[in-house]
Coordinates of C-alpha atoms in Angstrom, one line a residue:
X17 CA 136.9 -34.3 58.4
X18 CA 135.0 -35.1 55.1
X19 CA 132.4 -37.7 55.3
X20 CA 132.7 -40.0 52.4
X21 CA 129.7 -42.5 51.3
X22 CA 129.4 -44.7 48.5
X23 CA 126.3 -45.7 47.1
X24 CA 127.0 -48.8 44.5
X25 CA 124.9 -51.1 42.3
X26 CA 122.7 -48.7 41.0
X27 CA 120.2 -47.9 37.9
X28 CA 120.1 -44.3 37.8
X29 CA 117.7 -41.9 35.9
X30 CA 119.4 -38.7 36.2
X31 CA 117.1 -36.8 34.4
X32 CA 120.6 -35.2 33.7
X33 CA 120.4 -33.7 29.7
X34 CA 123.7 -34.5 29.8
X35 CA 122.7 -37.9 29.5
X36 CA 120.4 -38.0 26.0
X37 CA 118.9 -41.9 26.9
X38 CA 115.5 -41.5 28.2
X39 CA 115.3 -40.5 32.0
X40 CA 118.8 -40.2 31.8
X41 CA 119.5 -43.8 32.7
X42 CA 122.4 -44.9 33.8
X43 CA 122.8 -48.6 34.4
X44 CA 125.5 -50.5 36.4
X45 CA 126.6 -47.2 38.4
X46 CA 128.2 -46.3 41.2
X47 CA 127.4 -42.7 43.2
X48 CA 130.1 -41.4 45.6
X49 CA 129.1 -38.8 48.3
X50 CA 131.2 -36.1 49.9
X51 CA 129.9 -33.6 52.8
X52 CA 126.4 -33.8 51.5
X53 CA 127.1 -33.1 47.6
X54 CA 127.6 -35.8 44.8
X55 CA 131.2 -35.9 44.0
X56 CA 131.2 -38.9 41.1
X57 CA 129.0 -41.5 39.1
X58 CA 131.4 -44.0 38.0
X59 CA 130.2 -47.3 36.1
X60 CA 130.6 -50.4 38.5
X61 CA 133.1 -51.7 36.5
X62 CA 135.6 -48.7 37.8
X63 CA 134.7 -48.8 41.1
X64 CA 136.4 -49.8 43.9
X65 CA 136.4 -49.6 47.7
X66 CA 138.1 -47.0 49.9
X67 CA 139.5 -48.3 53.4
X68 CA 137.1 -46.7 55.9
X69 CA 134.5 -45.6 53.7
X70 CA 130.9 -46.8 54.7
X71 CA 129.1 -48.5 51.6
X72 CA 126.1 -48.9 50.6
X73 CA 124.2 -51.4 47.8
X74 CA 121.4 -50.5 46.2
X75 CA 121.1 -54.4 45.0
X76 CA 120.1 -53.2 41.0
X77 CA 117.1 -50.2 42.8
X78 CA 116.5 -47.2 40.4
X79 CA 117.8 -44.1 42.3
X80 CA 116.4 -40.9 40.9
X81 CA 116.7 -37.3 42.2
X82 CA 114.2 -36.5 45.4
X83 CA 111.4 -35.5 44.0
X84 CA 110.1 -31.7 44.4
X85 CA 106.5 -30.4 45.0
X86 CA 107.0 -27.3 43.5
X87 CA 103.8 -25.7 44.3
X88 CA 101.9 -26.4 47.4
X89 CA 99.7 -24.1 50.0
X90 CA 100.3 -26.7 52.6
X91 CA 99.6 -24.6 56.1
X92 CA 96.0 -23.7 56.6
X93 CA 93.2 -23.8 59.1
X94 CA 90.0 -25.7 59.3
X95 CA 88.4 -27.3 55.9
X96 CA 86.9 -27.4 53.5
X97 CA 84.9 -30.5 53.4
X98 CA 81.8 -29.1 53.6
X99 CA 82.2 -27.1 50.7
X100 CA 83.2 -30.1 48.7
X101 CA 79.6 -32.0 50.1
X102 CA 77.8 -28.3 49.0
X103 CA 79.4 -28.4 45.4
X104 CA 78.5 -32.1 44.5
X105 CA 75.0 -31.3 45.8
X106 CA 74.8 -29.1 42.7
X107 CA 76.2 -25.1 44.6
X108 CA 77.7 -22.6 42.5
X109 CA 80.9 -21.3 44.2
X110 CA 78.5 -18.0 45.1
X111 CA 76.6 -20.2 46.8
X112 CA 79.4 -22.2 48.7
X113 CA 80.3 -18.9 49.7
X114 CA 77.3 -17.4 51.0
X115 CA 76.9 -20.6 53.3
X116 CA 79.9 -19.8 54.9
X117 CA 82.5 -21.7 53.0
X118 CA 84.9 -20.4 50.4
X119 CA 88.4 -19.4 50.6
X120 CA 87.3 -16.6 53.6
X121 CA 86.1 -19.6 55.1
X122 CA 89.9 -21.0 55.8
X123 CA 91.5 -17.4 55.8
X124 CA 88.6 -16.9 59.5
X125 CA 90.7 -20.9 60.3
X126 CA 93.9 -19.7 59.6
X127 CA 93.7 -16.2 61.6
X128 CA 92.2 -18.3 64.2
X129 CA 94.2 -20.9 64.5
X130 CA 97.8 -20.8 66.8
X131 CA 101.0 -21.1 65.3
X132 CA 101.3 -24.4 66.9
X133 CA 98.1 -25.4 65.4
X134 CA 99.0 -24.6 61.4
X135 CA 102.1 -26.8 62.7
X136 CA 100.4 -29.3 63.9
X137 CA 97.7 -30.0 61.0
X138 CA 100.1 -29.4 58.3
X139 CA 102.5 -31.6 59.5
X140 CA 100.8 -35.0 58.6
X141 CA 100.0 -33.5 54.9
X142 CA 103.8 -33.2 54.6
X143 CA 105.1 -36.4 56.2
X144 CA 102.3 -37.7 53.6
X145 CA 104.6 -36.1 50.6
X146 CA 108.2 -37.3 52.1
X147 CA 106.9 -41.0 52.0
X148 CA 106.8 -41.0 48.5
X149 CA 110.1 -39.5 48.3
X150 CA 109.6 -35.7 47.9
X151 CA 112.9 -34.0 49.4
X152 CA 112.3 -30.4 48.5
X153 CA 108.8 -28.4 49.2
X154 CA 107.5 -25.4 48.2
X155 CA 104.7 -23.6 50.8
X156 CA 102.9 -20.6 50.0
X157 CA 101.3 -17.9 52.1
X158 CA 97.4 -16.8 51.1
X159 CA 95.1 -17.6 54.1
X160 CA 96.3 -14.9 56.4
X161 CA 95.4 -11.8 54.1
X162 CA 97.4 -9.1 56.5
X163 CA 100.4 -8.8 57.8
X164 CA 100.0 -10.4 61.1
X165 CA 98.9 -13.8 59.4
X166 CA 100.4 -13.9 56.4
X167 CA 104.0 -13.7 58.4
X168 CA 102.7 -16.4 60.9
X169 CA 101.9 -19.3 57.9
X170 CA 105.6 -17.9 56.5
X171 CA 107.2 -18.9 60.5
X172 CA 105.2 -22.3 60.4
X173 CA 106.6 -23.1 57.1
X174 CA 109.9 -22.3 57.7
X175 CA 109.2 -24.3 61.1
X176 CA 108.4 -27.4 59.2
X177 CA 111.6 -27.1 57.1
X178 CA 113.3 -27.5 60.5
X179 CA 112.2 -29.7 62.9
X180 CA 110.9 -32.5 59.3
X181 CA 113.6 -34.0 57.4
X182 CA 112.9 -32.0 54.0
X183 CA 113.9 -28.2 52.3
X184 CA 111.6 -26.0 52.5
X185 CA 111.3 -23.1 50.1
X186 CA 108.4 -20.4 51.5
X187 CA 106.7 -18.1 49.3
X188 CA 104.4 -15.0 49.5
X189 CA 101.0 -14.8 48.8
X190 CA 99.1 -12.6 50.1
X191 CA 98.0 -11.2 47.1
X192 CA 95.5 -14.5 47.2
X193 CA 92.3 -12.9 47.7
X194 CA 90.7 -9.9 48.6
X195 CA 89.7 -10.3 52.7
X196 CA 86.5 -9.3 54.1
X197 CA 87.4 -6.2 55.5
X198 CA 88.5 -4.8 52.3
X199 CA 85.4 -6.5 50.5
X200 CA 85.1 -3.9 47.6
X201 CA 88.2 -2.5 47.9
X202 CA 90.9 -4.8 46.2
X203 CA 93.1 -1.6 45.2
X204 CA 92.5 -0.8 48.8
X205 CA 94.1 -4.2 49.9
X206 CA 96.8 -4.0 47.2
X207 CA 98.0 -0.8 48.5
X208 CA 98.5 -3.0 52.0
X209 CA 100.4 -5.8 50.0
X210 CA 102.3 -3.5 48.9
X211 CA 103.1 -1.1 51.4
X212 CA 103.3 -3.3 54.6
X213 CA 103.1 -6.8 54.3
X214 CA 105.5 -7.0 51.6
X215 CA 108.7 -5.3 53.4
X216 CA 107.5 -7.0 56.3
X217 CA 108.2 -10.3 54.5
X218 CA 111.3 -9.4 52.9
X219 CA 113.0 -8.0 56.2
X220 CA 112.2 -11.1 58.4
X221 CA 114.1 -13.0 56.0
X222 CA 110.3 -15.7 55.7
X223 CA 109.9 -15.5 52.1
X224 CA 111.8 -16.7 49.0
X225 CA 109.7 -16.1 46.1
X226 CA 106.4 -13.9 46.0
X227 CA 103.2 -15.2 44.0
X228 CA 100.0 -13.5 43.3
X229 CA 96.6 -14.6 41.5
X230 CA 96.0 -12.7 38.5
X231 CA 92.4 -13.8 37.5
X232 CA 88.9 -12.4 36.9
X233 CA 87.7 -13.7 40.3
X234 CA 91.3 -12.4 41.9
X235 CA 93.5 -10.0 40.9
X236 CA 93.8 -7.7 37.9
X237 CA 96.8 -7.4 35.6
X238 CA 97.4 -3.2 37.3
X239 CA 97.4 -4.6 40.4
X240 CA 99.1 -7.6 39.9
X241 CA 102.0 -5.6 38.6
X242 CA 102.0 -3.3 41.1
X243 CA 102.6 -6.5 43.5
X244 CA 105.7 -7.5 41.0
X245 CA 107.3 -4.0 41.1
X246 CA 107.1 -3.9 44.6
X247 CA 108.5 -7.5 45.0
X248 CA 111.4 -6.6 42.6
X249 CA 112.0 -3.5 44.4
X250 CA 112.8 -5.8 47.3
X251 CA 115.0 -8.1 45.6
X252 CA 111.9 -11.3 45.8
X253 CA 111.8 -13.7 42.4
X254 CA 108.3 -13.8 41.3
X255 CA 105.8 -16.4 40.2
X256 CA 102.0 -16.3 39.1
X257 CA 98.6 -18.2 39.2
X258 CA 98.0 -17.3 35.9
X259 CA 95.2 -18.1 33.3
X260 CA 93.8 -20.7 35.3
X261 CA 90.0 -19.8 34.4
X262 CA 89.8 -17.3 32.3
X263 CA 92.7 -15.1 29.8
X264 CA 93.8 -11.9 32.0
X265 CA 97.5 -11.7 30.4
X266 CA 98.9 -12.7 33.9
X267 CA 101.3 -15.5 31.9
X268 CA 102.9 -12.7 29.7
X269 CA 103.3 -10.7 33.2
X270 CA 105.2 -13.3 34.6
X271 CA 107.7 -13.5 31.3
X272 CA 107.9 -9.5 31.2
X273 CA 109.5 -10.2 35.2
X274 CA 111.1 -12.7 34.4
X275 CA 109.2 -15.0 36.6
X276 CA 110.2 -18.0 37.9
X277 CA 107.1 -20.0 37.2
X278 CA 103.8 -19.5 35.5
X279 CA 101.7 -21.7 37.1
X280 CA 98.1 -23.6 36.1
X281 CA 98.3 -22.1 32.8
X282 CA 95.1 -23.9 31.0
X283 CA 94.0 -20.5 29.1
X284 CA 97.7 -19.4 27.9
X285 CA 97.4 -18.0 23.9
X286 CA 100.3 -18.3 21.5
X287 CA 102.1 -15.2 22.4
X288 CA 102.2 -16.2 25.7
X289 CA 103.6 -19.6 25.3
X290 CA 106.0 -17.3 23.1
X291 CA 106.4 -14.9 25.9
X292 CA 107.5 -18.0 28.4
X293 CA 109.3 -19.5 25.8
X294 CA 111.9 -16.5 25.7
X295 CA 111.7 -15.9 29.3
X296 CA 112.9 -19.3 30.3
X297 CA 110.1 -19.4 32.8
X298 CA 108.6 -22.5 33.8
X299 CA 105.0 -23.9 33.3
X300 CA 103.7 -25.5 36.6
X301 CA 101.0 -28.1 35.7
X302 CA 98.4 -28.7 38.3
X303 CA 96.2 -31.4 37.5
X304 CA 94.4 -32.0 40.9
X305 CA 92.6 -28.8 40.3
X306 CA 91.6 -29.5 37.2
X307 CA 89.9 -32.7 38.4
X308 CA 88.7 -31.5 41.4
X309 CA 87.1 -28.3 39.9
X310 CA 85.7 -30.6 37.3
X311 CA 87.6 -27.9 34.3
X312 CA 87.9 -28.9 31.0
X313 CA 89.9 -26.8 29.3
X314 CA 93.4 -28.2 29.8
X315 CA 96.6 -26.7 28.9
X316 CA 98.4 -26.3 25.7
X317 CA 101.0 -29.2 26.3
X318 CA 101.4 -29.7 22.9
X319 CA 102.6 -26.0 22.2
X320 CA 104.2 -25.5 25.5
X321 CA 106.3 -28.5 24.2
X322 CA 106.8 -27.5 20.8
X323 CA 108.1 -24.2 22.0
X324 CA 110.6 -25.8 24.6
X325 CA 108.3 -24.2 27.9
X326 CA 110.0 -26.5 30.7
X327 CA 107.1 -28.3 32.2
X328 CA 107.1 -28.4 36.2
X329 CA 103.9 -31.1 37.7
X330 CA 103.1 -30.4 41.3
X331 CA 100.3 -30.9 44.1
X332 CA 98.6 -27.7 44.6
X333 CA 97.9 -29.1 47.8
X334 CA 95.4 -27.1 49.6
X335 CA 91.8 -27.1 51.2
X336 CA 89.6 -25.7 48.5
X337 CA 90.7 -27.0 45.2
X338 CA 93.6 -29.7 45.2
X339 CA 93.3 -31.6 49.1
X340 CA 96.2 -33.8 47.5
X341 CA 98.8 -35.0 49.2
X342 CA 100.6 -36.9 46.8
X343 CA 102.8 -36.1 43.9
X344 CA 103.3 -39.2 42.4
X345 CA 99.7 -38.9 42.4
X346 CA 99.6 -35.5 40.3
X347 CA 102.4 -37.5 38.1
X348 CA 99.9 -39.9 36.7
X349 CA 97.2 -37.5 36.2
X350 CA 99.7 -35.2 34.5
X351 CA 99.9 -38.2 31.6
X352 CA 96.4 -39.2 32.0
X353 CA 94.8 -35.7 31.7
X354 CA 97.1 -33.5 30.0
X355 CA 98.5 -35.8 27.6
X356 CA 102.7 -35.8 29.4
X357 CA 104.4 -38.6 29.1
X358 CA 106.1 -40.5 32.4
X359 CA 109.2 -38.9 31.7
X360 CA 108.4 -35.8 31.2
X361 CA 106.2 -36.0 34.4
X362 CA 109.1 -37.1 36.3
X363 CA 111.3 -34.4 34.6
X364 CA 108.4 -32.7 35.8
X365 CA 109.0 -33.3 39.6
X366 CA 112.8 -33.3 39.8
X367 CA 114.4 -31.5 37.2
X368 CA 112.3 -28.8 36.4
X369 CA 110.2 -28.2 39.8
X370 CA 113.4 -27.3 40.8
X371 CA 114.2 -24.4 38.1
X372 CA 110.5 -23.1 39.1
X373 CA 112.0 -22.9 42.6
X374 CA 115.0 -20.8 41.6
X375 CA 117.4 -23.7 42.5
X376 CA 120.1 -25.0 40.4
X377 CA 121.7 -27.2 43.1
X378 CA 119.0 -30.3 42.8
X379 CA 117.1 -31.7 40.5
X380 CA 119.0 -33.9 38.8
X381 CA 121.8 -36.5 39.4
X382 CA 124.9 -34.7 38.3
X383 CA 128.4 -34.0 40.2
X384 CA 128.3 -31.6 42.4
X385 CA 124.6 -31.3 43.1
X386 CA 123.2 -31.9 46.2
X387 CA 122.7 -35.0 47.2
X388 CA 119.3 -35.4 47.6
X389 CA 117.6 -38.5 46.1
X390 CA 115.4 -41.1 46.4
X391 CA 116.1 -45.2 45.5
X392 CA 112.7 -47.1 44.5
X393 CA 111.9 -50.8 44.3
X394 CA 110.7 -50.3 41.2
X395 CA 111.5 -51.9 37.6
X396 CA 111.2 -49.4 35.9
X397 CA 110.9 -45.1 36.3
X398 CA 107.7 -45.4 34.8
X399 CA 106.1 -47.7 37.7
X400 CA 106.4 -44.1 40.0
X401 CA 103.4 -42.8 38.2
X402 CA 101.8 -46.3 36.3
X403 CA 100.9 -47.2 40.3
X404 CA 101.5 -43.7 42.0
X405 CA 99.5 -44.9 45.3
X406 CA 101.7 -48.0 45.6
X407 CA 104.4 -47.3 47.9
X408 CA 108.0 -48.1 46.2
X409 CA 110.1 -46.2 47.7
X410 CA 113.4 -47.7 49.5
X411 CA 115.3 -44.7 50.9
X412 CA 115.2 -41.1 50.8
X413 CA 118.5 -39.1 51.0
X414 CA 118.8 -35.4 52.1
X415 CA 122.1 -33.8 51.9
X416 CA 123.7 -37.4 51.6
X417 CA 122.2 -38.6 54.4
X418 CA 119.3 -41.6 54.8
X419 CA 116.3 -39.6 56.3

């Protein structure tokens, strides 16, 4: 039997371009749910109830889409809080390193660490990031550095997306870094990627998307491509931390494959905002990086907007350069840093986090979407990222149900 629910007395920002108003707003609506998809959006005026249909008033909330975190790194090991004491004490990241810390620092946690434990310490980050209504996360691979780990943070994730009330999409990433026992010898490790850990991925079904770092202290464009023709021959979309630091081409990479998502982005040039632009691949913002590296060169917004580049806004949540667990959070810093405004931020973390995820089923409030969306005691959209650490939100829905 279908399960019907209507949702009534609503102020909706879609973020539907349907809808040209800004945030989509629809006021005065009613939303009708069928088996887990939106079926209508009917002005109040029209609607009327069905014998035996449960109902439920929204009493004038905004209801927007559930909000996506499009870009996390969510399971690790350990910390990194001594590294952030060692860097405000004046260390260069050589430094950091040679004390011990570092990114080999959490990829020694992460090997360590049971599958039970990456379960167990992720989980609170993520039940941090479903309070403020996120419904859909991405978690990336890139602590375990062989095959045997990298799969194992690929199980937990897929875990989490179980047994926690949220979608879960898992991507690849072990070409991250270079591990210590191929210290000298990234081609070495890339021929690994490549060879095993890749089709190991890809046959146990743990991976959606594969991601590299193409960057002067990671990967080089060769090798990065090499990862990409690999990851096509397998049938995985690809995505790219690309000119975060320094220009390395890694952003017109990503457009040649037809990447997803080019993500961080601050040193793109106009040929590769071009690039993007004719791709149809999606610029992920990460501003809690950028402050927490202390960067100033920021991304070309302006262009990126000028040349219709969909802009995605999402945590980067991870130990060594973005411990943020809060996208509402990454919203406000989004207009505060990089110049977005609150709807494009919010745009941001609906509507186009999901196209950098490949998904064309959320995102937005539109018939026959999934219904997956959040309703706010709020005013007014903006108030999600004016206040972003005040909590507003009412209800989160998954798949038409109240989670």
């Amino acid at each position: 039997m279908a399960h019907l629910r209507s949702w009534i007395n609503l102020r909706i920002a879609s973020f539907d371009p349907a809808w040209p108003q800004p945030y989509g707003a629809l006021p005065g609506m009613a939303l009708e749910v069928r088996d887990g998809r939106i079926e209508r959006l009917l002005p109040m005026a029209e609607w009327s109830a069905t014998p035996g249909v449960e109902v439920i008033d929204g009493e004038g909330r905004w209801l927007t889409p559930g909000l996506i975190d499009c870009h996390t790194h969510l399971v690790w090991g350990g910390d990194r809080a001594a590294d952030f004491e060692r860097r405000l004490q004046g260390a260069t990241y050589a430094e950091v390193a040679a004390a011990g810390g570092g990114i080999r620092s959490t990829v020694a946690a992460t090997r360590a660490a049971s599958e039970q434990g990456l379960f167990d310490a992720a989980e609170p980050r993520l039940r941090a990031l479903l309070a403020e209504g996120v419904t859909c996360v991405e978690i990336k691979s890139g602590y375990g550095l062989d095959a045997e780990h990298e799969l194992k943070q690929l199980r937990v994730a897929r875990r989490l997306g179980r047994e926690l009330p949220v979608r879960v999409r898992s991507t690849l990433l072990a070409a991250h870094a270079v591990p210590v026992e191929f210290a000298g010898n990234a081609d070495g490790y890339i021929d690994l990627v490549c060879s095993t850990i890749l089709p190991a991925a890809a046959e146990a079904g743990l991976a959606d998307a594969v991601d590299l770092f193409c960057e002067n202290v990671g990967f080089s464009l060769a090798q990065s491509r090499r990862v990409f023709e690999r990851a096509r021959e397998l049938g995985l979309p690809l995505k790219g931390h690309v000119e975060q630091l320094s220009h390395q081409g890694g952003a017109r990479l990503v457009a040649e494959f037809a990447g997803l998502s080019a993500d961080h982005v601050e040193y793109l040039d106009a040929a590769d905002i071009a690039a993007l632009a004719a791709a149809g691949t999606v610029a992920v913002l990460l501003p809690g990086a950028f402050l927490f590296l202390n960067e100033t060169r920021k991304p070309p917004v302006a262009a990126l907007r000028a040349a219709g580049v969909p802009l995605a806004v999402s945590t980067d949540l991870n130990p060594g350069t973005s411990p943020f667990a809060s996208l509402r959070l990454m919203g406000n810093l989004a207009c505060c840093l990089f110049g977005l405004t609150p709807e494009e931020a919010l745009a941001g973390m609906t509507r186009e986090a999901a196209r950098a995820l490949g998904l064309d089923d959320c995102g937005m409030i539109r018939a026959g979407l999934r219904a997956d969306f959040a309703l706010w005691d709020i005013e007014h959209p903006a108030q999600l990222v004016y206040e972003p650490l005040t909590p507003r939100l009412w209800r989160r829905v998954l798949g038409g149900e109240v989670v």
